[in-house]
């Protein structure tokens, strides 16, 4: 009899422990879900379309795995660029990203193409994926890449880059940025290719300024002769010295 009661109590304890654990788990999941931002229909629709497409889903999986560290790893950047090269992936990244796991890292590292500031590699890829922007960007790169690599930028190259940046998909190039974990491609693009042609250029000399500055005249011995302005200073000084000498002479 006692053995039966003991077994009944033990079974009841096991059931209560399992029930408590289940309630605790569901409670934590509920709290975690409550902290997530609301997923918009736009993002969810784009996510579903990407997941139902084999190529897009294969590109999306590495992004979900790599963009969760909050440290802007190169693997995350490469995954984003890979997703963007897919049409459905572009649509997803251009949404508000509310349904994308790791969206906080995407925002932190400027890996979202519609953000105010975009990673330079992503901004370049977005331009190349657009026909209007790519036509302008292609001419700039073909004619000016070697020049900008030397830190130079001609007037024509300034104009070509400005034309690319004037397109809707080229505006991000003007203020794009890089992360601290780069493979030098982004920094080269930002500091050299773009930087050389986005630095302010000094204004050209005014055409009305025709003044000519005369060089100093040298004597046969190589000494510099005093100019007219120097003579104007020396003559009054000699005159003052002469007057002072005359006054001292009469005081003796």
PDB file of C-alpha atoms in Angstrom:
ATOM      1  CA  UNK A   1       0.000   0.000   0.000  1.00  0.00           C
ATOM      2  CA  UNK A   2       2.774   2.410   0.975  1.00  0.00           C
ATOM      3  CA  UNK A   3       4.676   1.454  -2.156  1.00  0.00           C
ATOM      4  CA  UNK A   4       1.678   2.318  -4.314  1.00  0.00           C
ATOM      5  CA  UNK A   5       1.277   5.712  -2.649  1.00  0.00           C
ATOM      6  CA  UNK A   6       4.981   6.436  -3.105  1.00  0.00           C
ATOM      7  CA  UNK A   7       4.823   5.592  -6.799  1.00  0.00           C
ATOM      8  CA  UNK A   8       1.737   7.769  -7.217  1.00  0.00           C
ATOM      9  CA  UNK A   9       3.434  10.743  -5.562  1.00  0.00           C
ATOM     10  CA  UNK A  10       6.582  10.262  -7.654  1.00  0.00           C
ATOM     11  CA  UNK A  11       4.552  10.149 -10.851  1.00  0.00           C
ATOM     12  CA  UNK A  12       2.696  13.293  -9.809  1.00  0.00           C
ATOM     13  CA  UNK A  13       5.991  15.090  -9.177  1.00  0.00           C
ATOM     14  CA  UNK A  14       7.276  14.090 -12.613  1.00  0.00           C
ATOM     15  CA  UNK A  15       4.105  15.362 -14.269  1.00  0.00           C
ATOM     16  CA  UNK A  16       4.259  18.642 -12.362  1.00  0.00           C
ATOM     17  CA  UNK A  17       7.931  19.111 -13.235  1.00  0.00           C
ATOM     18  CA  UNK A  18       7.242  18.547 -16.911  1.00  0.00           C
ATOM     19  CA  UNK A  19       4.243  20.862 -16.822  1.00  0.00           C
ATOM     20  CA  UNK A  20       6.285  23.555 -15.082  1.00  0.00           C
ATOM     21  CA  UNK A  21       9.122  23.206 -17.602  1.00  0.00           C
ATOM     22  CA  UNK A  22       6.689  23.394 -20.505  1.00  0.00           C
ATOM     23  CA  UNK A  23       4.978  26.477 -19.129  1.00  0.00           C
ATOM     24  CA  UNK A  24       8.334  28.126 -18.479  1.00  0.00           C
ATOM     25  CA  UNK A  25       9.534  27.381 -22.007  1.00  0.00           C
ATOM     26  CA  UNK A  26       6.363  28.674 -23.623  1.00  0.00           C
ATOM     27  CA  UNK A  27       6.503  31.744 -21.420  1.00  0.00           C
ATOM     28  CA  UNK A  28      10.052  32.539 -22.510  1.00  0.00           C
ATOM     29  CA  UNK A  29       9.147  32.017 -26.141  1.00  0.00           C
ATOM     30  CA  UNK A  30       6.159  34.305 -25.734  1.00  0.00           C
ATOM     31  CA  UNK A  31       8.283  37.022 -24.162  1.00  0.00           C
ATOM     32  CA  UNK A  32      10.899  36.669 -26.878  1.00  0.00           C
ATOM     33  CA  UNK A  33       8.243  36.895 -29.557  1.00  0.00           C
ATOM     34  CA  UNK A  34       6.823  39.977 -27.911  1.00  0.00           C
ATOM     35  CA  UNK A  35      10.188  41.708 -28.157  1.00  0.00           C
ATOM     36  CA  UNK A  36      10.446  41.124 -31.913  1.00  0.00           C
ATOM     37  CA  UNK A  37       9.286  43.982 -34.143  1.00  0.00           C
ATOM     38  CA  UNK A  38       6.127  43.525 -36.148  1.00  0.00           C
ATOM     39  CA  UNK A  39       6.777  41.726 -39.406  1.00  0.00           C
ATOM     40  CA  UNK A  40       5.338  43.651 -42.315  1.00  0.00           C
ATOM     41  CA  UNK A  41       3.366  41.987 -45.063  1.00  0.00           C
ATOM     42  CA  UNK A  42       5.781  43.370 -47.653  1.00  0.00           C
ATOM     43  CA  UNK A  43       8.756  41.660 -46.047  1.00  0.00           C
ATOM     44  CA  UNK A  44       6.919  38.420 -45.356  1.00  0.00           C
ATOM     45  CA  UNK A  45       5.706  38.205 -48.954  1.00  0.00           C
ATOM     46  CA  UNK A  46       9.233  38.754 -50.250  1.00  0.00           C
ATOM     47  CA  UNK A  47      10.613  36.196 -47.799  1.00  0.00           C
ATOM     48  CA  UNK A  48       8.048  33.568 -48.833  1.00  0.00           C
ATOM     49  CA  UNK A  49       8.789  34.142 -52.505  1.00  0.00           C
ATOM     50  CA  UNK A  50      12.519  33.739 -51.884  1.00  0.00           C
ATOM     51  CA  UNK A  51      12.084  30.617 -49.756  1.00  0.00           C
ATOM     52  CA  UNK A  52       9.896  29.013 -52.432  1.00  0.00           C
ATOM     53  CA  UNK A  53      12.546  29.620 -55.081  1.00  0.00           C
ATOM     54  CA  UNK A  54      15.399  27.108 -54.998  1.00  0.00           C
ATOM     55  CA  UNK A  55      18.139  29.486 -56.143  1.00  0.00           C
ATOM     56  CA  UNK A  56      17.057  32.316 -53.856  1.00  0.00           C
ATOM     57  CA  UNK A  57      16.657  30.052 -50.837  1.00  0.00           C
ATOM     58  CA  UNK A  58      20.123  28.594 -51.404  1.00  0.00           C
ATOM     59  CA  UNK A  59      21.549  32.117 -51.386  1.00  0.00           C
ATOM     60  CA  UNK A  60      19.500  33.147 -48.364  1.00  0.00           C
ATOM     61  CA  UNK A  61      20.613  30.299 -46.093  1.00  0.00           C
ATOM     62  CA  UNK A  62      24.245  31.514 -45.716  1.00  0.00           C
ATOM     63  CA  UNK A  63      22.988  35.025 -44.922  1.00  0.00           C
ATOM     64  CA  UNK A  64      20.842  33.738 -42.075  1.00  0.00           C
ATOM     65  CA  UNK A  65      23.782  31.777 -40.717  1.00  0.00           C
ATOM     66  CA  UNK A  66      26.501  34.426 -41.108  1.00  0.00           C
ATOM     67  CA  UNK A  67      24.719  37.652 -40.173  1.00  0.00           C
ATOM     68  CA  UNK A  68      24.057  36.861 -36.526  1.00  0.00           C
ATOM     69  CA  UNK A  69      27.322  37.820 -34.812  1.00  0.00           C
ATOM     70  CA  UNK A  70      26.886  41.585 -34.751  1.00  0.00           C
ATOM     71  CA  UNK A  71      30.515  42.014 -35.849  1.00  0.00           C
ATOM     72  CA  UNK A  72      30.147  42.684 -39.601  1.00  0.00           C
ATOM     73  CA  UNK A  73      32.082  39.621 -40.657  1.00  0.00           C
ATOM     74  CA  UNK A  74      33.168  39.328 -44.318  1.00  0.00           C
ATOM     75  CA  UNK A  75      31.047  36.171 -44.565  1.00  0.00           C
ATOM     76  CA  UNK A  76      27.951  38.248 -43.859  1.00  0.00           C
ATOM     77  CA  UNK A  77      28.922  40.857 -46.431  1.00  0.00           C
ATOM     78  CA  UNK A  78      29.553  38.215 -49.089  1.00  0.00           C
ATOM     79  CA  UNK A  79      26.251  36.517 -48.286  1.00  0.00           C
ATOM     80  CA  UNK A  80      24.372  39.803 -48.688  1.00  0.00           C
ATOM     81  CA  UNK A  81      26.052  40.514 -52.018  1.00  0.00           C
ATOM     82  CA  UNK A  82      25.213  36.992 -53.157  1.00  0.00           C
ATOM     83  CA  UNK A  83      21.540  37.380 -52.219  1.00  0.00           C
ATOM     84  CA  UNK A  84      21.332  40.762 -53.939  1.00  0.00           C
ATOM     85  CA  UNK A  85      22.401  39.232 -57.246  1.00  0.00           C
ATOM     86  CA  UNK A  86      19.141  37.264 -57.267  1.00  0.00           C
ATOM     87  CA  UNK A  87      16.006  39.128 -58.361  1.00  0.00           C
ATOM     88  CA  UNK A  88      13.866  37.788 -55.513  1.00  0.00           C
ATOM     89  CA  UNK A  89      16.729  38.363 -53.105  1.00  0.00           C
ATOM     90  CA  UNK A  90      16.956  42.010 -54.172  1.00  0.00           C
ATOM     91  CA  UNK A  91      13.270  42.450 -53.477  1.00  0.00           C
ATOM     92  CA  UNK A  92      13.726  40.988 -50.009  1.00  0.00           C
ATOM     93  CA  UNK A  93      16.723  43.162 -49.141  1.00  0.00           C
ATOM     94  CA  UNK A  94      14.937  46.259 -50.440  1.00  0.00           C
ATOM     95  CA  UNK A  95      12.065  45.667 -48.031  1.00  0.00           C
ATOM     96  CA  UNK A  96      12.115  46.939 -44.452  1.00  0.00           C
ATOM     97  CA  UNK A  97      13.916  43.689 -43.470  1.00  0.00           C
ATOM     98  CA  UNK A  98      11.557  43.146 -40.528  1.00  0.00           C
ATOM     99  CA  UNK A  99      11.297  39.430 -41.328  1.00  0.00           C
ATOM    100  CA  UNK A 100      15.002  38.766 -41.936  1.00  0.00           C
ATOM    101  CA  UNK A 101      16.917  37.090 -39.101  1.00  0.00           C
ATOM    102  CA  UNK A 102      20.004  39.143 -38.324  1.00  0.00           C
ATOM    103  CA  UNK A 103      18.390  42.361 -39.541  1.00  0.00           C
ATOM    104  CA  UNK A 104      20.091  44.309 -36.735  1.00  0.00           C
ATOM    105  CA  UNK A 105      23.501  43.319 -38.069  1.00  0.00           C
ATOM    106  CA  UNK A 106      22.427  44.209 -41.592  1.00  0.00           C
ATOM    107  CA  UNK A 107      21.509  47.677 -40.348  1.00  0.00           C
ATOM    108  CA  UNK A 108      24.643  48.024 -38.230  1.00  0.00           C
ATOM    109  CA  UNK A 109      26.968  47.058 -41.080  1.00  0.00           C
ATOM    110  CA  UNK A 110      25.090  49.079 -43.740  1.00  0.00           C
ATOM    111  CA  UNK A 111      24.181  45.937 -45.680  1.00  0.00           C
ATOM    112  CA  UNK A 112      20.668  47.112 -46.599  1.00  0.00           C
ATOM    113  CA  UNK A 113      20.446  48.779 -50.033  1.00  0.00           C
ATOM    114  CA  UNK A 114      17.651  51.188 -49.097  1.00  0.00           C
ATOM    115  CA  UNK A 115      19.341  52.552 -45.963  1.00  0.00           C
ATOM    116  CA  UNK A 116      20.589  56.171 -45.849  1.00  0.00           C
ATOM    117  CA  UNK A 117      24.195  54.937 -45.810  1.00  0.00           C
ATOM    118  CA  UNK A 118      25.117  51.793 -47.738  1.00  0.00           C
ATOM    119  CA  UNK A 119      28.234  49.643 -47.825  1.00  0.00           C
ATOM    120  CA  UNK A 120      30.300  50.670 -50.866  1.00  0.00           C
ATOM    121  CA  UNK A 121      30.455  47.165 -52.335  1.00  0.00           C
ATOM    122  CA  UNK A 122      26.674  46.865 -52.097  1.00  0.00           C
ATOM    123  CA  UNK A 123      26.188  50.373 -53.522  1.00  0.00           C
ATOM    124  CA  UNK A 124      28.401  49.464 -56.478  1.00  0.00           C
ATOM    125  CA  UNK A 125      26.532  46.200 -57.026  1.00  0.00           C
ATOM    126  CA  UNK A 126      23.191  48.017 -56.879  1.00  0.00           C
ATOM    127  CA  UNK A 127      24.405  50.455 -59.519  1.00  0.00           C
ATOM    128  CA  UNK A 128      25.676  47.664 -61.758  1.00  0.00           C
ATOM    129  CA  UNK A 129      22.329  45.863 -61.489  1.00  0.00           C
ATOM    130  CA  UNK A 130      20.496  48.919 -62.826  1.00  0.00           C
ATOM    131  CA  UNK A 131      20.693  49.583 -66.555  1.00  0.00           C
ATOM    132  CA  UNK A 132      20.702  53.378 -66.303  1.00  0.00           C
ATOM    133  CA  UNK A 133      23.303  53.571 -63.548  1.00  0.00           C
ATOM    134  CA  UNK A 134      25.485  50.837 -64.995  1.00  0.00           C
ATOM    135  CA  UNK A 135      25.726  52.570 -68.365  1.00  0.00           C
ATOM    136  CA  UNK A 136      27.187  55.669 -66.686  1.00  0.00           C
ATOM    137  CA  UNK A 137      29.306  53.741 -64.193  1.00  0.00           C
ATOM    138  CA  UNK A 138      30.774  51.512 -66.901  1.00  0.00           C
ATOM    139  CA  UNK A 139      32.050  54.496 -68.879  1.00  0.00           C
ATOM    140  CA  UNK A 140      33.558  56.033 -65.741  1.00  0.00           C
ATOM    141  CA  UNK A 141      35.385  52.835 -64.771  1.00  0.00           C
ATOM    142  CA  UNK A 142      36.694  52.138 -68.272  1.00  0.00           C
ATOM    143  CA  UNK A 143      38.041  55.658 -68.760  1.00  0.00           C
ATOM    144  CA  UNK A 144      39.015  56.726 -65.260  1.00  0.00           C
ATOM    145  CA  UNK A 145      39.928  53.719 -63.106  1.00  0.00           C
ATOM    146  CA  UNK A 146      43.639  53.912 -63.924  1.00  0.00           C
ATOM    147  CA  UNK A 147      43.619  57.650 -63.353  1.00  0.00           C
ATOM    148  CA  UNK A 148      41.857  57.474 -59.997  1.00  0.00           C
ATOM    149  CA  UNK A 149      44.209  54.705 -58.834  1.00  0.00           C
ATOM    150  CA  UNK A 150      46.936  57.366 -58.931  1.00  0.00           C
ATOM    151  CA  UNK A 151      44.773  59.725 -56.906  1.00  0.00           C
ATOM    152  CA  UNK A 152      44.004  61.885 -59.932  1.00  0.00           C
ATOM    153  CA  UNK A 153      40.699  62.857 -61.488  1.00  0.00           C
ATOM    154  CA  UNK A 154      40.270  64.934 -64.616  1.00  0.00           C
ATOM    155  CA  UNK A 155      37.342  67.199 -65.297  1.00  0.00           C
ATOM    156  CA  UNK A 156      35.847  64.591 -67.609  1.00  0.00           C
ATOM    157  CA  UNK A 157      36.110  61.889 -64.947  1.00  0.00           C
ATOM    158  CA  UNK A 158      34.450  64.194 -62.434  1.00  0.00           C
ATOM    159  CA  UNK A 159      31.581  64.594 -64.857  1.00  0.00           C
ATOM    160  CA  UNK A 160      31.285  60.873 -65.579  1.00  0.00           C
ATOM    161  CA  UNK A 161      31.108  59.950 -61.905  1.00  0.00           C
ATOM    162  CA  UNK A 162      28.646  62.753 -61.219  1.00  0.00           C
ATOM    163  CA  UNK A 163      26.428  61.394 -63.989  1.00  0.00           C
ATOM    164  CA  UNK A 164      26.455  57.931 -62.409  1.00  0.00           C
ATOM    165  CA  UNK A 165      25.683  59.337 -58.959  1.00  0.00           C
ATOM    166  CA  UNK A 166      22.816  61.364 -60.393  1.00  0.00           C
ATOM    167  CA  UNK A 167      20.888  58.183 -61.220  1.00  0.00           C
ATOM    168  CA  UNK A 168      18.490  56.767 -58.589  1.00  0.00           C
ATOM    169  CA  UNK A 169      20.627  53.663 -58.025  1.00  0.00           C
ATOM    170  CA  UNK A 170      23.896  55.589 -58.021  1.00  0.00           C
ATOM    171  CA  UNK A 171      23.138  58.061 -55.257  1.00  0.00           C
ATOM    172  CA  UNK A 172      24.388  55.671 -52.564  1.00  0.00           C
ATOM    173  CA  UNK A 173      27.896  55.801 -54.055  1.00  0.00           C
ATOM    174  CA  UNK A 174      28.302  59.391 -52.914  1.00  0.00           C
ATOM    175  CA  UNK A 175      28.146  58.602 -49.187  1.00  0.00           C
ATOM    176  CA  UNK A 176      28.916  54.873 -49.066  1.00  0.00           C
ATOM    177  CA  UNK A 177      31.015  53.403 -46.284  1.00  0.00           C
ATOM    178  CA  UNK A 178      33.057  50.347 -45.308  1.00  0.00           C
ATOM    179  CA  UNK A 179      33.298  48.235 -42.173  1.00  0.00           C
ATOM    180  CA  UNK A 180      36.370  47.575 -40.049  1.00  0.00           C
ATOM    181  CA  UNK A 181      36.640  44.020 -41.371  1.00  0.00           C
ATOM    182  CA  UNK A 182      37.375  44.499 -45.051  1.00  0.00           C
ATOM    183  CA  UNK A 183      39.414  42.756 -47.744  1.00  0.00           C
ATOM    184  CA  UNK A 184      40.658  46.112 -49.112  1.00  0.00           C
ATOM    185  CA  UNK A 185      38.219  46.004 -52.028  1.00  0.00           C
ATOM    186  CA  UNK A 186      35.759  48.295 -50.292  1.00  0.00           C
ATOM    187  CA  UNK A 187      38.380  50.731 -49.026  1.00  0.00           C
ATOM    188  CA  UNK A 188      40.024  50.872 -52.459  1.00  0.00           C
ATOM    189  CA  UNK A 189      36.660  51.624 -54.018  1.00  0.00           C
ATOM    190  CA  UNK A 190      35.802  54.264 -51.423  1.00  0.00           C
ATOM    191  CA  UNK A 191      39.170  55.994 -51.012  1.00  0.00           C
ATOM    192  CA  UNK A 192      40.680  55.684 -54.481  1.00  0.00           C
ATOM    193  CA  UNK A 193      38.139  55.093 -57.239  1.00  0.00           C
ATOM    194  CA  UNK A 194      35.399  57.206 -55.663  1.00  0.00           C
ATOM    195  CA  UNK A 195      37.485  59.365 -53.359  1.00  0.00           C
ATOM    196  CA  UNK A 196      39.697  60.819 -56.065  1.00  0.00           C
ATOM    197  CA  UNK A 197      36.698  62.194 -57.937  1.00  0.00           C
ATOM    198  CA  UNK A 198      34.553  63.275 -55.005  1.00  0.00           C
ATOM    199  CA  UNK A 199      37.103  65.492 -53.287  1.00  0.00           C
ATOM    200  CA  UNK A 200      36.439  69.213 -53.757  1.00  0.00           C
ATOM    201  CA  UNK A 201      38.512  70.654 -56.574  1.00  0.00           C
ATOM    202  CA  UNK A 202      40.146  74.104 -56.331  1.00  0.00           C
ATOM    203  CA  UNK A 203      38.396  76.755 -58.439  1.00  0.00           C
ATOM    204  CA  UNK A 204      40.133  77.711 -61.702  1.00  0.00           C
ATOM    205  CA  UNK A 205      41.927  81.067 -61.827  1.00  0.00           C
ATOM    206  CA  UNK A 206      39.749  84.012 -62.705  1.00  0.00           C
ATOM    207  CA  UNK A 207      40.131  85.035 -66.374  1.00  0.00           C
ATOM    208  CA  UNK A 208      39.991  88.713 -65.361  1.00  0.00           C
ATOM    209  CA  UNK A 209      43.090  88.377 -63.197  1.00  0.00           C
ATOM    210  CA  UNK A 210      45.854  89.385 -65.631  1.00  0.00           C
ATOM    211  CA  UNK A 211      48.243  90.871 -63.104  1.00  0.00           C
ATOM    212  CA  UNK A 212      51.898  89.982 -63.535  1.00  0.00           C
ATOM    213  CA  UNK A 213      54.306  89.971 -60.655  1.00  0.00           C
ATOM    214  CA  UNK A 214      57.757  91.176 -61.664  1.00  0.00           C
ATOM    215  CA  UNK A 215      60.654  89.072 -60.419  1.00  0.00           C
ATOM    216  CA  UNK A 216      63.308  90.773 -58.326  1.00  0.00           C
ATOM    217  CA  UNK A 217      66.111  92.383 -60.331  1.00  0.00           C
ATOM    218  CA  UNK A 218      69.570  91.051 -59.629  1.00  0.00           C
ATOM    219  CA  UNK A 219      72.814  92.919 -60.006  1.00  0.00           C
ATOM    220  CA  UNK A 220      75.784  91.512 -61.924  1.00  0.00           C
ATOM    221  CA  UNK A 221      77.234  90.340 -58.613  1.00  0.00           C
ATOM    222  CA  UNK A 222      74.096  88.317 -57.964  1.00  0.00           C
ATOM    223  CA  UNK A 223      72.674  90.559 -55.234  1.00  0.00           C
ATOM    224  CA  UNK A 224      69.016  91.359 -55.332  1.00  0.00           C
ATOM    225  CA  UNK A 225      68.388  94.980 -56.221  1.00  0.00           C
ATOM    226  CA  UNK A 226      65.796  96.753 -54.093  1.00  0.00           C
ATOM    227  CA  UNK A 227      62.495  97.143 -55.831  1.00  0.00           C
ATOM    228  CA  UNK A 228      60.518 100.365 -55.956  1.00  0.00           C
ATOM    229  CA  UNK A 229      58.689  99.488 -52.777  1.00  0.00           C
ATOM    230  CA  UNK A 230      61.994  98.822 -50.997  1.00  0.00           C
ATOM    231  CA  UNK A 231      63.411 102.163 -52.147  1.00  0.00           C
ATOM    232  CA  UNK A 232      60.362 103.930 -50.805  1.00  0.00           C
ATOM    233  CA  UNK A 233      61.159 102.496 -47.389  1.00  0.00           C
ATOM    234  CA  UNK A 234      64.947 103.057 -47.475  1.00  0.00           C
ATOM    235  CA  UNK A 235      64.891 106.724 -48.581  1.00  0.00           C
ATOM    236  CA  UNK A 236      62.849 108.067 -45.626  1.00  0.00           C
ATOM    237  CA  UNK A 237      65.054 106.090 -43.261  1.00  0.00           C
ATOM    238  CA  UNK A 238      68.220 107.695 -44.652  1.00  0.00           C
ATOM    239  CA  UNK A 239      66.620 111.127 -44.412  1.00  0.00           C
ATOM    240  CA  UNK A 240      65.762 110.606 -40.742  1.00  0.00           C
ATOM    241  CA  UNK A 241      69.295 109.439 -40.018  1.00  0.00           C
ATOM    242  CA  UNK A 242      70.726 112.577 -41.685  1.00  0.00           C
ATOM    243  CA  UNK A 243      68.469 114.903 -39.684  1.00  0.00           C
ATOM    244  CA  UNK A 244      69.421 113.132 -36.469  1.00  0.00           C
ATOM    245  CA  UNK A 245      73.130 113.493 -37.284  1.00  0.00           C
ATOM    246  CA  UNK A 246      72.730 117.235 -37.968  1.00  0.00           C
ATOM    247  CA  UNK A 247      70.925 117.744 -34.654  1.00  0.00           C
ATOM    248  CA  UNK A 248      73.641 115.926 -32.736  1.00  0.00           C
ATOM    249  CA  UNK A 249      76.292 118.039 -34.498  1.00  0.00           C
ATOM    250  CA  UNK A 250      74.721 121.298 -33.311  1.00  0.00           C
ATOM    251  CA  UNK A 251      74.333 119.969 -29.768  1.00  0.00           C
ATOM    252  CA  UNK A 252      78.080 119.413 -29.435  1.00  0.00           C
TER     253      UNK A 252
END
